[in-house]
mmCIF file of C-alpha atoms in Angstrom:
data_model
loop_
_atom_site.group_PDB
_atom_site.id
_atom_site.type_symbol
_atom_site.label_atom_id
_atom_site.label_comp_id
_atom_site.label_asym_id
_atom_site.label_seq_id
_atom_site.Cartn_x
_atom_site.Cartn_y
_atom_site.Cartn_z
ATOM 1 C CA UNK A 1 27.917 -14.904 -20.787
ATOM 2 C CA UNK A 2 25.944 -12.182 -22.879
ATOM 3 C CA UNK A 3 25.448 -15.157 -25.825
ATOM 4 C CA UNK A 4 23.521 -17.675 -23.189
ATOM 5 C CA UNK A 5 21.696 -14.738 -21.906
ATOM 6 C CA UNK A 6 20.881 -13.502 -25.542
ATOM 7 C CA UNK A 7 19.767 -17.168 -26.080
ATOM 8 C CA UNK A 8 17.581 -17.509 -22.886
ATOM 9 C CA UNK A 9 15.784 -14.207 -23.684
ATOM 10 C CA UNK A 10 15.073 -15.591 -27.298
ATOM 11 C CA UNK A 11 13.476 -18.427 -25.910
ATOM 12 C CA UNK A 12 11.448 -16.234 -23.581
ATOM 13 C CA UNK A 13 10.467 -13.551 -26.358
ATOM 14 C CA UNK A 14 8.718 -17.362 -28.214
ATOM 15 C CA UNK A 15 7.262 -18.530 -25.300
ATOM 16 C CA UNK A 16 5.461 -14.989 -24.157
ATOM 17 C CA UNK A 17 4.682 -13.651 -27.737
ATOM 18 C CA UNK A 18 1.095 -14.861 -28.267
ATOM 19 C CA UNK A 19 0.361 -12.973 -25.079
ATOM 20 C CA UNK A 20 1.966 -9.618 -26.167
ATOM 21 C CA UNK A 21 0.188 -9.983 -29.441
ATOM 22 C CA UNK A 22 -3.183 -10.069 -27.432
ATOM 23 C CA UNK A 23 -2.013 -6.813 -25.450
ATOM 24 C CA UNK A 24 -1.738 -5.205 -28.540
ATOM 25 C CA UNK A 25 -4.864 -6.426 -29.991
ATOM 26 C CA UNK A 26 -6.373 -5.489 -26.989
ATOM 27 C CA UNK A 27 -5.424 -1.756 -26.940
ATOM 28 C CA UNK A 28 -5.686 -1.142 -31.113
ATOM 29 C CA UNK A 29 -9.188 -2.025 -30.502
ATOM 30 C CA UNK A 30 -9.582 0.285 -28.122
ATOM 31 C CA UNK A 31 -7.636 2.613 -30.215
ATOM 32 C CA UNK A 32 -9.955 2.275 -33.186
ATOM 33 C CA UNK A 33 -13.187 2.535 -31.087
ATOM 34 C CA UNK A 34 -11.528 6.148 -29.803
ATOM 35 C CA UNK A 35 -10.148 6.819 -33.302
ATOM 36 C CA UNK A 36 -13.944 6.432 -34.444
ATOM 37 C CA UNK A 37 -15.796 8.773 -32.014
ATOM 38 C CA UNK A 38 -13.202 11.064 -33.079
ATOM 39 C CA UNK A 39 -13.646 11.187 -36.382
ATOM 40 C CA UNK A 40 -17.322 11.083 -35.791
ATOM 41 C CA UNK A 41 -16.602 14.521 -33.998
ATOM 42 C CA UNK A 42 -14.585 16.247 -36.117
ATOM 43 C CA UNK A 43 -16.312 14.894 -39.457
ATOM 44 C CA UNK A 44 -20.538 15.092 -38.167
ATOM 45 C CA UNK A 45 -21.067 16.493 -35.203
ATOM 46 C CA UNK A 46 -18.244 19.532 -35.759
ATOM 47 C CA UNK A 47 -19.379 19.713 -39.232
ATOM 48 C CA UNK A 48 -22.917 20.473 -38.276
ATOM 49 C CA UNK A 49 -22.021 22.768 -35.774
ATOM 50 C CA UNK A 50 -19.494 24.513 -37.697
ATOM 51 C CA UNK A 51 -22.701 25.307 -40.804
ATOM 52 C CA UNK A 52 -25.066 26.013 -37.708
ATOM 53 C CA UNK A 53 -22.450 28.650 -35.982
ATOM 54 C CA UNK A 54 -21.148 30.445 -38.913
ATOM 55 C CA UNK A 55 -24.244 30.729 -41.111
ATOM 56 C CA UNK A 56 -25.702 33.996 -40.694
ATOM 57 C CA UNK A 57 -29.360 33.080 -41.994
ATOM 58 C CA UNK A 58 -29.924 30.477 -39.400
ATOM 59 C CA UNK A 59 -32.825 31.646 -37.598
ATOM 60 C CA UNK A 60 -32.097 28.643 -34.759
ATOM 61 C CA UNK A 61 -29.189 29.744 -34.324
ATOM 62 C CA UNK A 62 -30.001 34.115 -33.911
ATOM 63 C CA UNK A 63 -32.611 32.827 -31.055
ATOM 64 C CA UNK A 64 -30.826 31.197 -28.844
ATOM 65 C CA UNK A 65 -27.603 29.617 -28.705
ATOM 66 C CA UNK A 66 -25.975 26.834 -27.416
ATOM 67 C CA UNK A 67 -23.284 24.288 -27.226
ATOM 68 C CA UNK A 68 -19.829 25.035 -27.871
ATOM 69 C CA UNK A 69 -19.446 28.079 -29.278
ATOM 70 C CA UNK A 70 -21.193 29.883 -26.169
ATOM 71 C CA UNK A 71 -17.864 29.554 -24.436
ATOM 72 C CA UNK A 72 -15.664 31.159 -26.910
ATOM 73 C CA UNK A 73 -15.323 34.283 -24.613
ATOM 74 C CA UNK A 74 -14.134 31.916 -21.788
ATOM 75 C CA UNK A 75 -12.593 28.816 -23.201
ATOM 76 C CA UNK A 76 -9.005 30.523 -22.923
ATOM 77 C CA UNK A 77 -9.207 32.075 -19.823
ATOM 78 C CA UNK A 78 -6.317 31.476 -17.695
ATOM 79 C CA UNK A 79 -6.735 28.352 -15.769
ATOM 80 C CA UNK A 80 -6.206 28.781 -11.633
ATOM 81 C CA UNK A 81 -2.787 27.205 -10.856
ATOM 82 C CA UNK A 82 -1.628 27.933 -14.008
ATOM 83 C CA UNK A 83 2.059 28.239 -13.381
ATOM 84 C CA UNK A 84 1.842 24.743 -11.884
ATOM 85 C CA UNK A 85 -0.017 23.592 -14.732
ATOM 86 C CA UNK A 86 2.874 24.629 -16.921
ATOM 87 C CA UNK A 87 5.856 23.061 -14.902
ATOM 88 C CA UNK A 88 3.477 19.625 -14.933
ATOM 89 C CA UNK A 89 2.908 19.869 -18.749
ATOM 90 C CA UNK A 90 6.897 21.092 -19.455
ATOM 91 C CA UNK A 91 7.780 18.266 -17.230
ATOM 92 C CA UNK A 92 6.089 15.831 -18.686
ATOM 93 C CA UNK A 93 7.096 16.690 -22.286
ATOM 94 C CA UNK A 94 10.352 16.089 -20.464
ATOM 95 C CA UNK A 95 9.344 12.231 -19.685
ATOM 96 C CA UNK A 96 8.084 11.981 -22.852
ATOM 97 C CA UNK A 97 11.411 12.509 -24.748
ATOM 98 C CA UNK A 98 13.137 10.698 -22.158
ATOM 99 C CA UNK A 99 10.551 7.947 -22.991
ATOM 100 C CA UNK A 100 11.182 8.121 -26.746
ATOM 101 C CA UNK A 101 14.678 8.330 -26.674
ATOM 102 C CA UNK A 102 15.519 5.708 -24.256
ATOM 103 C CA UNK A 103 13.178 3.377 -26.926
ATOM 104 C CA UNK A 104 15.198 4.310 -29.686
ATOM 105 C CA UNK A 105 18.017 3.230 -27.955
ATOM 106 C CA UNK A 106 16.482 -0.111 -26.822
ATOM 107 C CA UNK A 107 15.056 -1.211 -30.292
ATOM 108 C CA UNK A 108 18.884 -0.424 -31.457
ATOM 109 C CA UNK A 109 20.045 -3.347 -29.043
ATOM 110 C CA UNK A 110 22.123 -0.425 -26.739
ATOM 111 C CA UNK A 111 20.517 -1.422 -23.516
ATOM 112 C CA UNK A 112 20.480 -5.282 -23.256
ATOM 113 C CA UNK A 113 19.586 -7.278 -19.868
ATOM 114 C CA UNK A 114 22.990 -8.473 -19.662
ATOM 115 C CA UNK A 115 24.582 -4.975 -18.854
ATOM 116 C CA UNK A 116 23.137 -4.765 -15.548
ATOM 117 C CA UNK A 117 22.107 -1.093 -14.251
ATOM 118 C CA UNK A 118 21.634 0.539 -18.486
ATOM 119 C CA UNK A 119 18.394 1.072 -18.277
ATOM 120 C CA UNK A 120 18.352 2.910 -15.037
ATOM 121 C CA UNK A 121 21.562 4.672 -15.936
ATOM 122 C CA UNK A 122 20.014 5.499 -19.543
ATOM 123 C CA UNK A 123 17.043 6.872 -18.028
ATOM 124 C CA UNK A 124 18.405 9.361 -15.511
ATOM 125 C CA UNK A 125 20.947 10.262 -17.809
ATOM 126 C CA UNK A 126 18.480 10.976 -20.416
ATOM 127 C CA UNK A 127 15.647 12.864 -18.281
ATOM 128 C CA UNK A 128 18.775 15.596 -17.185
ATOM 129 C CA UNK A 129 19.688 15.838 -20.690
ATOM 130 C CA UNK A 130 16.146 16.601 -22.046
ATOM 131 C CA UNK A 131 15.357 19.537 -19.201
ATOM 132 C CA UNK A 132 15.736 21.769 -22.199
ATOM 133 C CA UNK A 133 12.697 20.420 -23.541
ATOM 134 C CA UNK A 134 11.111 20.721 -20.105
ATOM 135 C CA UNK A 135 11.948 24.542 -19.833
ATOM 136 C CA UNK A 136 11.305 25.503 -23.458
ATOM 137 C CA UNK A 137 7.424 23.939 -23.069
ATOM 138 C CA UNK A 138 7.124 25.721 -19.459
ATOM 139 C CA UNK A 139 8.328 28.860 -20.770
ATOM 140 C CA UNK A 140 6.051 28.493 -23.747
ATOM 141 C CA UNK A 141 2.781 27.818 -21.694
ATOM 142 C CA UNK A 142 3.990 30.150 -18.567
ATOM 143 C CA UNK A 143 4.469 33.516 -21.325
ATOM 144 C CA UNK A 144 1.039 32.615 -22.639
ATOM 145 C CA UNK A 145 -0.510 32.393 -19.766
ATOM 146 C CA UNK A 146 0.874 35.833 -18.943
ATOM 147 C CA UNK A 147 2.891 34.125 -15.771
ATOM 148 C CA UNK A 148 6.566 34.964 -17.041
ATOM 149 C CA UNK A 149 8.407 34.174 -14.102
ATOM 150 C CA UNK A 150 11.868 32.496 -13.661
ATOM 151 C CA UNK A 151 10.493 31.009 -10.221
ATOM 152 C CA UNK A 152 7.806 28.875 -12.543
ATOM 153 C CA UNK A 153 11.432 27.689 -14.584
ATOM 154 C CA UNK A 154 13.029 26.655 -11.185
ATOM 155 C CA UNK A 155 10.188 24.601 -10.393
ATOM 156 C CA UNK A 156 9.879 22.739 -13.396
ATOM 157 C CA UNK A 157 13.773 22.119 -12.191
ATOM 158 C CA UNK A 158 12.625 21.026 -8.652
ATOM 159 C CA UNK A 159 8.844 20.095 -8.284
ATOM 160 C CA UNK A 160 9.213 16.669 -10.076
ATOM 161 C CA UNK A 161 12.738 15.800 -9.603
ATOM 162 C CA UNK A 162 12.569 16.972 -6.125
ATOM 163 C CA UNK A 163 9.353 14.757 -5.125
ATOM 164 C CA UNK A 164 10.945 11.724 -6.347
ATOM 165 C CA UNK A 165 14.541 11.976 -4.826
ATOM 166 C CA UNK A 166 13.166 12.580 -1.539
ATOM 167 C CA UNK A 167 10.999 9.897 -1.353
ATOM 168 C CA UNK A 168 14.127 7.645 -2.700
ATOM 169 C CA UNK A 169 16.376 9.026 -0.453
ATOM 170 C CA UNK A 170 14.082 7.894 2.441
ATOM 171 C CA UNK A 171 13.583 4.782 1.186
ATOM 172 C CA UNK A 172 17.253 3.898 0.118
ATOM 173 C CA UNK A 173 17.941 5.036 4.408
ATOM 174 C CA UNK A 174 15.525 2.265 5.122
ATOM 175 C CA UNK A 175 17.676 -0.316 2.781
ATOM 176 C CA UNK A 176 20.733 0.900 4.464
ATOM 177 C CA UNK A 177 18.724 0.404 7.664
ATOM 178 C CA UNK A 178 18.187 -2.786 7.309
ATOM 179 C CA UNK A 179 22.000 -3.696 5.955
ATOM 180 C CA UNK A 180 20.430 -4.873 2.375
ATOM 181 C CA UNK A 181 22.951 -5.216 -0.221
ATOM 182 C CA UNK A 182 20.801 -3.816 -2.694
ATOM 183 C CA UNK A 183 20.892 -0.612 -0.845
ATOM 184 C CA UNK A 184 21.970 2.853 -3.385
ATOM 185 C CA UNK A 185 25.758 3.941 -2.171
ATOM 186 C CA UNK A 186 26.241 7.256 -0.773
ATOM 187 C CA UNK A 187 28.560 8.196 -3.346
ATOM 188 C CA UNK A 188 26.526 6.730 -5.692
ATOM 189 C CA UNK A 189 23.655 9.507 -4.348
ATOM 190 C CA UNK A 190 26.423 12.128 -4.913
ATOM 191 C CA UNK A 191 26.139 11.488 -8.667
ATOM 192 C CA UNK A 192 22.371 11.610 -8.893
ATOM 193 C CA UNK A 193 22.461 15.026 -6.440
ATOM 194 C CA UNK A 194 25.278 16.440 -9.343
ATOM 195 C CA UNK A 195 23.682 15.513 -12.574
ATOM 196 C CA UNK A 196 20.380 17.333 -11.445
ATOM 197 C CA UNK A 197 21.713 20.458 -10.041
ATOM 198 C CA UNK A 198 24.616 20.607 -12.750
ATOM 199 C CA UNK A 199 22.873 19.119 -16.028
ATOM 200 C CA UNK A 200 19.356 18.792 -15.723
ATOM 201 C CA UNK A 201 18.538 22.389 -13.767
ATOM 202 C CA UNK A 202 21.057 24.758 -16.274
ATOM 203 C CA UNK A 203 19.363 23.028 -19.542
ATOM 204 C CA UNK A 204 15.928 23.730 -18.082
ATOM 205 C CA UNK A 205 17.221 27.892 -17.563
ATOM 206 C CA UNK A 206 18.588 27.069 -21.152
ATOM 207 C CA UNK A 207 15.426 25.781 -22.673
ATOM 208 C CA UNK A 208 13.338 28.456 -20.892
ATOM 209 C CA UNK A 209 15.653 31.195 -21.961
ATOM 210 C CA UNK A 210 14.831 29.961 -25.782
ATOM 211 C CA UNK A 211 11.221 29.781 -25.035
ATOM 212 C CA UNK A 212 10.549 33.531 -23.422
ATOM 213 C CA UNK A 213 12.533 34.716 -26.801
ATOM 214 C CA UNK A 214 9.851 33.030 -29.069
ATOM 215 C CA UNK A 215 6.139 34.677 -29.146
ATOM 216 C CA UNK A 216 3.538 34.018 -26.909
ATOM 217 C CA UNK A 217 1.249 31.111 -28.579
ATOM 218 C CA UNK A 218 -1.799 33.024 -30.127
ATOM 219 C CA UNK A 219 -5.334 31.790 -29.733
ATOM 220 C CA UNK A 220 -8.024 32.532 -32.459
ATOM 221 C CA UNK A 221 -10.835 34.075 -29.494
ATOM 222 C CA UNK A 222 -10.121 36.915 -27.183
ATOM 223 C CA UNK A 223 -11.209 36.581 -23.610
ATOM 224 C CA UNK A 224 -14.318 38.316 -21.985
ATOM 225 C CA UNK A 225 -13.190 40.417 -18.886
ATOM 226 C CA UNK A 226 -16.639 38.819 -16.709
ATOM 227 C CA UNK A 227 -16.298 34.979 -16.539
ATOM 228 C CA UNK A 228 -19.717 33.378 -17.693
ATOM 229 C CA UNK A 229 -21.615 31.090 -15.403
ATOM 230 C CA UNK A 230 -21.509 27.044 -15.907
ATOM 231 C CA UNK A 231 -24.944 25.740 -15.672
ATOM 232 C CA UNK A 232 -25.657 22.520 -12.778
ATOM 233 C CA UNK A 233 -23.647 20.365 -15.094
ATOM 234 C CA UNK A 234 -25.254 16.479 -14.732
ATOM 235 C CA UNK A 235 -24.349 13.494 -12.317
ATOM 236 C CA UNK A 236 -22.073 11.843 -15.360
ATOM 237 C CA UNK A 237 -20.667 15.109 -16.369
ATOM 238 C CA UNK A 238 -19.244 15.865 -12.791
ATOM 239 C CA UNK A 239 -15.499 15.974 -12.737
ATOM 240 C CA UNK A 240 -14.815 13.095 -10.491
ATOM 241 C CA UNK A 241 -16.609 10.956 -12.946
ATOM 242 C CA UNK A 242 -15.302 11.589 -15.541
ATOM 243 C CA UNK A 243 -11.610 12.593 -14.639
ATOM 244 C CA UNK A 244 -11.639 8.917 -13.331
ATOM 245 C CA UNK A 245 -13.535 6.970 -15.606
ATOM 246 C CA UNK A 246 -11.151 8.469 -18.641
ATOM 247 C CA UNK A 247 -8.266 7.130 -16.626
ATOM 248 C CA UNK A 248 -9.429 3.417 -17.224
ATOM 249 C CA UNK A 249 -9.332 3.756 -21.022
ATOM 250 C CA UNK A 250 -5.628 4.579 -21.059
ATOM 251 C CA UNK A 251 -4.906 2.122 -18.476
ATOM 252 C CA UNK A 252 -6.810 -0.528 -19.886
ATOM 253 C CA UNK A 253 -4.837 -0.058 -23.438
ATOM 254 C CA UNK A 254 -1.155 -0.814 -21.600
ATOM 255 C CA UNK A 255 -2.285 -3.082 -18.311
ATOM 256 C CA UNK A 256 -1.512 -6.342 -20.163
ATOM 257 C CA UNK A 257 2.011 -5.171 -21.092
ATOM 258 C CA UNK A 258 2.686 -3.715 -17.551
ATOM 259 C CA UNK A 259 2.053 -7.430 -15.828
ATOM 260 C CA UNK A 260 5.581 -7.927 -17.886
ATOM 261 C CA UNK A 261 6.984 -5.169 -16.418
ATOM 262 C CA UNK A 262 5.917 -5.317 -12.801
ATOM 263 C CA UNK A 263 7.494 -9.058 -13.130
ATOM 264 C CA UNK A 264 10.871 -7.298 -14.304
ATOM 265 C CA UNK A 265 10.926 -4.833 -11.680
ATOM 266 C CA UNK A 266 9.973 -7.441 -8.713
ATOM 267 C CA UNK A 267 10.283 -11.024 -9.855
ATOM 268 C CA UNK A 268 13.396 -10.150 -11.181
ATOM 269 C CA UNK A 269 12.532 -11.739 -14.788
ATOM 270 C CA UNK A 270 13.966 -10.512 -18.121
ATOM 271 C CA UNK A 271 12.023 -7.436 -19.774
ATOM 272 C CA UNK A 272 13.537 -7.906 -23.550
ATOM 273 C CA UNK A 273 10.924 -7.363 -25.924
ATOM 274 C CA UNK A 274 11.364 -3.723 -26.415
ATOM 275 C CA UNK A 275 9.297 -4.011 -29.773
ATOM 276 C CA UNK A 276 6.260 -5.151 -28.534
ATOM 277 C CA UNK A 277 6.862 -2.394 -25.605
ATOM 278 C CA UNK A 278 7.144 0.308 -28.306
ATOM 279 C CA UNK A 279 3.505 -0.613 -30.398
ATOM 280 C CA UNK A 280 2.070 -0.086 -26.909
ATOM 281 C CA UNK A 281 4.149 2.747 -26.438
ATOM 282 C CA UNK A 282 2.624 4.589 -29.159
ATOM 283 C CA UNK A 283 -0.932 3.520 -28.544
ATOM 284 C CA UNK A 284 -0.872 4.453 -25.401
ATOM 285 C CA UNK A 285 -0.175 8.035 -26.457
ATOM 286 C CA UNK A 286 -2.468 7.913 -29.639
ATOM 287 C CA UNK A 287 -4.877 7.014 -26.692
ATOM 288 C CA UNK A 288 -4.185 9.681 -24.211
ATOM 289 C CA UNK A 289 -4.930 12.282 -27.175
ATOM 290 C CA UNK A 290 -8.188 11.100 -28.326
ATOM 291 C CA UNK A 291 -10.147 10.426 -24.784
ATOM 292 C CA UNK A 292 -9.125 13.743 -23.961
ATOM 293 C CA UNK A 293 -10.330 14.774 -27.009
ATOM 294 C CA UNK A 294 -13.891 13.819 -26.808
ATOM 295 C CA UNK A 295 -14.542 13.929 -23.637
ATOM 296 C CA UNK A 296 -13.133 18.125 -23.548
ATOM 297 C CA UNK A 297 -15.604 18.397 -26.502
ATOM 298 C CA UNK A 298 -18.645 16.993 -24.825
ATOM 299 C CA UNK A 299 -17.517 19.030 -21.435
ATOM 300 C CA UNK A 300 -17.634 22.384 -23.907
ATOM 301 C CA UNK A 301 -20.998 21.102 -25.586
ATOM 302 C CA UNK A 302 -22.455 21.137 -22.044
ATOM 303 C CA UNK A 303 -21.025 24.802 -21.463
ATOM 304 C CA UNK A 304 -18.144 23.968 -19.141
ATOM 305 C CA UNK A 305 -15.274 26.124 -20.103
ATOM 306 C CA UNK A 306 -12.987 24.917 -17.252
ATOM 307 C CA UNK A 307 -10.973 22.230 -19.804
ATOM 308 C CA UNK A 308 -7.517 23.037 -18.952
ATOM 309 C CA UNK A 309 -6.769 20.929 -15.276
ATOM 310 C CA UNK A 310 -9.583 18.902 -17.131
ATOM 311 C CA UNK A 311 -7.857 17.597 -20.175
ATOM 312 C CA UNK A 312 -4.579 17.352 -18.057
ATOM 313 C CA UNK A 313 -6.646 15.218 -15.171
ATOM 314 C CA UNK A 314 -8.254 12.993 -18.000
ATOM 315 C CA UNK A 315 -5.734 11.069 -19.096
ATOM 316 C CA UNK A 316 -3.370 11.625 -15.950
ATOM 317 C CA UNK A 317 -5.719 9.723 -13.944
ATOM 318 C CA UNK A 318 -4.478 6.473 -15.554
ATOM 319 C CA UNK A 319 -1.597 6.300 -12.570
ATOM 320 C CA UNK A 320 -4.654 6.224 -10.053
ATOM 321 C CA UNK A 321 -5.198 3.280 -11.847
ATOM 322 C CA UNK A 322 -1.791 1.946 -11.780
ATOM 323 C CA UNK A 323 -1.461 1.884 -8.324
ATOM 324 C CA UNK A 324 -4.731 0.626 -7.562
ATOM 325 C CA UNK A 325 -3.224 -2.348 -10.196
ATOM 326 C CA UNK A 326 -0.125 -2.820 -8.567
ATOM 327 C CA UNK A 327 -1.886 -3.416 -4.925
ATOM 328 C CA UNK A 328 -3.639 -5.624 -6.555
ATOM 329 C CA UNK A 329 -0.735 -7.168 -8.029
ATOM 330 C CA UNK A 330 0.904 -7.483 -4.549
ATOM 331 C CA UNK A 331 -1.854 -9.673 -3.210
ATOM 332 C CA UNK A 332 -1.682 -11.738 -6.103
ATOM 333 C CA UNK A 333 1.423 -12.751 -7.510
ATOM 334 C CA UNK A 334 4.129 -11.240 -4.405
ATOM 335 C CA UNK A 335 4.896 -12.589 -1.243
ATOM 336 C CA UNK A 336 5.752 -9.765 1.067
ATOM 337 C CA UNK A 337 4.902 -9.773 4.665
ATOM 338 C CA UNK A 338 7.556 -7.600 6.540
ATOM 339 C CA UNK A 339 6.227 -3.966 7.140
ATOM 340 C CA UNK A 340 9.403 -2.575 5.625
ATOM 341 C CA UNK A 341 9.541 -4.501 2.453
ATOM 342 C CA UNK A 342 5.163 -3.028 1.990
ATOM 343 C CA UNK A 343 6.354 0.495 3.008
ATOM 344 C CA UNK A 344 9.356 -0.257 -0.109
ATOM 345 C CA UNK A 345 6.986 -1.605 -2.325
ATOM 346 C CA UNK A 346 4.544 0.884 -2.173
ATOM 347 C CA UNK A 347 6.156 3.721 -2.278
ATOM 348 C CA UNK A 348 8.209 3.012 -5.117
ATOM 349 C CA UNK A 349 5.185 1.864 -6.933
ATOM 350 C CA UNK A 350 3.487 5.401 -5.993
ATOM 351 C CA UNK A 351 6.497 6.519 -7.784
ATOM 352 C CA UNK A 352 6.001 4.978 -10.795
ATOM 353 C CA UNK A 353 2.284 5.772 -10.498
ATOM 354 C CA UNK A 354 2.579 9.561 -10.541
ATOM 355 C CA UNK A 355 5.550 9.466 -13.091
ATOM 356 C CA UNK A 356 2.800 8.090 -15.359
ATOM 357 C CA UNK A 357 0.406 11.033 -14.556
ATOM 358 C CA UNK A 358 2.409 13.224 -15.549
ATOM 359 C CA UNK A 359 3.269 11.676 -18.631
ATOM 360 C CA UNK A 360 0.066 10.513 -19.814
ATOM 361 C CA UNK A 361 -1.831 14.062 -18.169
ATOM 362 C CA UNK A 362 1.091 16.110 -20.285
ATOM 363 C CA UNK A 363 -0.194 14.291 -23.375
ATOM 364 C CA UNK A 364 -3.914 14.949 -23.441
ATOM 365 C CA UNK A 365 -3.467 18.321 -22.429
ATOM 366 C CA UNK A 366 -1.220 18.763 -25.884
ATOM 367 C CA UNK A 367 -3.770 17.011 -27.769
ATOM 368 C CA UNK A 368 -6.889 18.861 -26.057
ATOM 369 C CA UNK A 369 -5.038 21.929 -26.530
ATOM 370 C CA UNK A 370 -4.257 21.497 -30.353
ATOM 371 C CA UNK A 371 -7.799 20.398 -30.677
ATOM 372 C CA UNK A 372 -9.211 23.543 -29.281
ATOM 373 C CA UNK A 373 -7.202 26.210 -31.005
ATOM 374 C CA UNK A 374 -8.351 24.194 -34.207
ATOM 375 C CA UNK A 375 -12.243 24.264 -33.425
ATOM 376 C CA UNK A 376 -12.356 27.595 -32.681
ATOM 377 C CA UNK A 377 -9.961 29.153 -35.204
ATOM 378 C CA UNK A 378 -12.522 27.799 -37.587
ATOM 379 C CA UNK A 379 -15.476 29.930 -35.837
ATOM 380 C CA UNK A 380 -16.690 32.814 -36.754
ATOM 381 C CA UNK A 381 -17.711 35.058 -33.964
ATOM 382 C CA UNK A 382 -19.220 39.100 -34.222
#
């Protein structure tokens, strides 16, 4: 049986190739075109600002400043909500193992569409077993945030995990509702109830113990004690426009690839080409980074401190964008007309949708964060 499946997914992998090629074309362009405004940052425009800032002769710059470095007293100032910033950022480190590990395992031929139920299973079993990676980031960002708290550890274990199973429990009492064979078994729920509170919550407490033993992470400016004032920032510069138009850029650099998937997930079609799935993979994060990237720097150049929600909401926005792409999907290419079967549909969709804001917001806050440390650890500031 698993030698004329291996053969019929062959055959597919030939006939859908040209079209995964294109998805990757697609998003290494838009890659490049990010890739370039970054390096037009950090090689002119930082450059210049850097000889501008730190030359004490320039006359321009002893009468007035502006841009960037005006903020230095502000730009790592604890960000409102910031305990809940860290459990999103820990948790979606989290993902992002998960993500990388259960790829390793897929290009390695361990989880093939003929063992029914191993990706799911490798997934779950995977995202417990990497809530030491979730604690050790929350603990990390919590201490320097000067929110040490065990409560903020607990809700990395709960806030994410929690969400989800509810909204699967509900929805698996609506399959057993309706008497559909597809429906998760009670025992079965047990399991899933077990390897969170018994594997996934102690590693968190594990990983969090490590990371309140380690130092707080140090940042190169201290922190004024009177916040400074943001000037009327401009219509394009409001946070609504741009949290959601960064969200296209990621979104449009994977939404080939996830027409493949959506078709796995709900056409019940073999998902096989792991490689291509990886390239995109990686893109996708190179992606996340860089938007987030510029468009923090051009938020600071207009003399908006308030970049950490910011760089998280940048790039997390691309699950708006999801769902928006999998209603549109549904009225496409699905045939659903019962109320329950919508209700199913959509909510495990929304699922998927904010799984992918986390992950994608956890990644251009990491590279928006790294970015900023680097900028102004290189200023020089009386």
């Amino acid at each position: 049986y698993q030698r004329r499946v291996h053969g019929y997914l062959r055959s597919s992998d030939a006939n859908s190739a040209n079209i995964h090629w294109f998805a990757i074309v697609n998003s290494l362009m838009i890659v490049l075109c990010l890739s370039g405004m970054v390096a037009m940052i950090m090689m002119r425009a930082l450059h210049k600002d850097f000889n501008r800032y730190n030359n004490p002769e320039n006359e321009d710059e002893a009468q007035e400043e502006t841009g960037w470095k005006v903020v230095h007293a502000d730009v790592f100032r604890t960000p409102t909500l910031a305990p809940l910033l860290a459990v999103y950022v820990g948790t979606g480190c989290q993902l992002l193992g998960m993500s990388f590990v259960t790829l390793v395992f897929a290009l390695l031929g361990f989880l093939s569409p003929a063992r029914r139920g191993a990706l799911m299973t490798a997934l779950l079993v995977l995202f417990a077993l990497m809530g030491s990676v979730g604690g050790f980031v929350t603990a990390i960002l919590a201490q320097s945030f000067n929110q040490r708290s065990w409560r903020t550890i607990l809700m990395t274990g709960i806030w994410f995990p929690g969400k989800v199973f509810a909204v699967f429990f509900v929805m698996d009492l609506m399959l057993w509702g309706m008497g559909a064979a597809n429906a998760i078994p009670f025992f079965m729920l047990l399991s899933l109830i077990a390897l969170w509170s018994f594997v996934s919550i102690p590693l968190i407490f594990l990983g969090a113990a490590v990371g309140y033993k380690r130092a707080p992470l140090t940042v190169p400016q201290r922190v004024s004690q009177i916040p400074r004032s943001i000037p009327e920032q401009k219509w394009h510069m409001k946070p609504i426009v741009m949290v959601m138009s960064a969200g296209a850029v990621p979104f449009g650099a994977a939404f080939i690839e996830l027409y493949f998937i959506l078709s796995s997930l709900w056409l019940n079609k073999f998902y096989y080409v792991f490689g291509f799935f990886a390239i995109v993979f990686v893109i996708l994060i190179v992606t996340c980074a860089e938007i987030s990237i510029v468009l923090v720097y051009f938020q600071l150049c207009y003399e908006d401190w308030r970049w950490w929600w910011r760089s998280f909401l940048y790039t997390g926005s691309s699950g708006i964008y999801l769902f928006l792409y999998s209603i549109y999907y549904l009225n496409t290419t699905l045939s659903i007309h019962r109320i329950t079967s919508l209700i199913l549909y959509c909510s495990y969709m929304g699922l998927l949708s904010y799984t992918l804001f986390v992950l994608t917001g956890s990644i251009g806050f990491i590279g928006s964060f790294v970015f900023i440390r680097y900028i102004y650890g290189a200023l020089k500031v009386e």
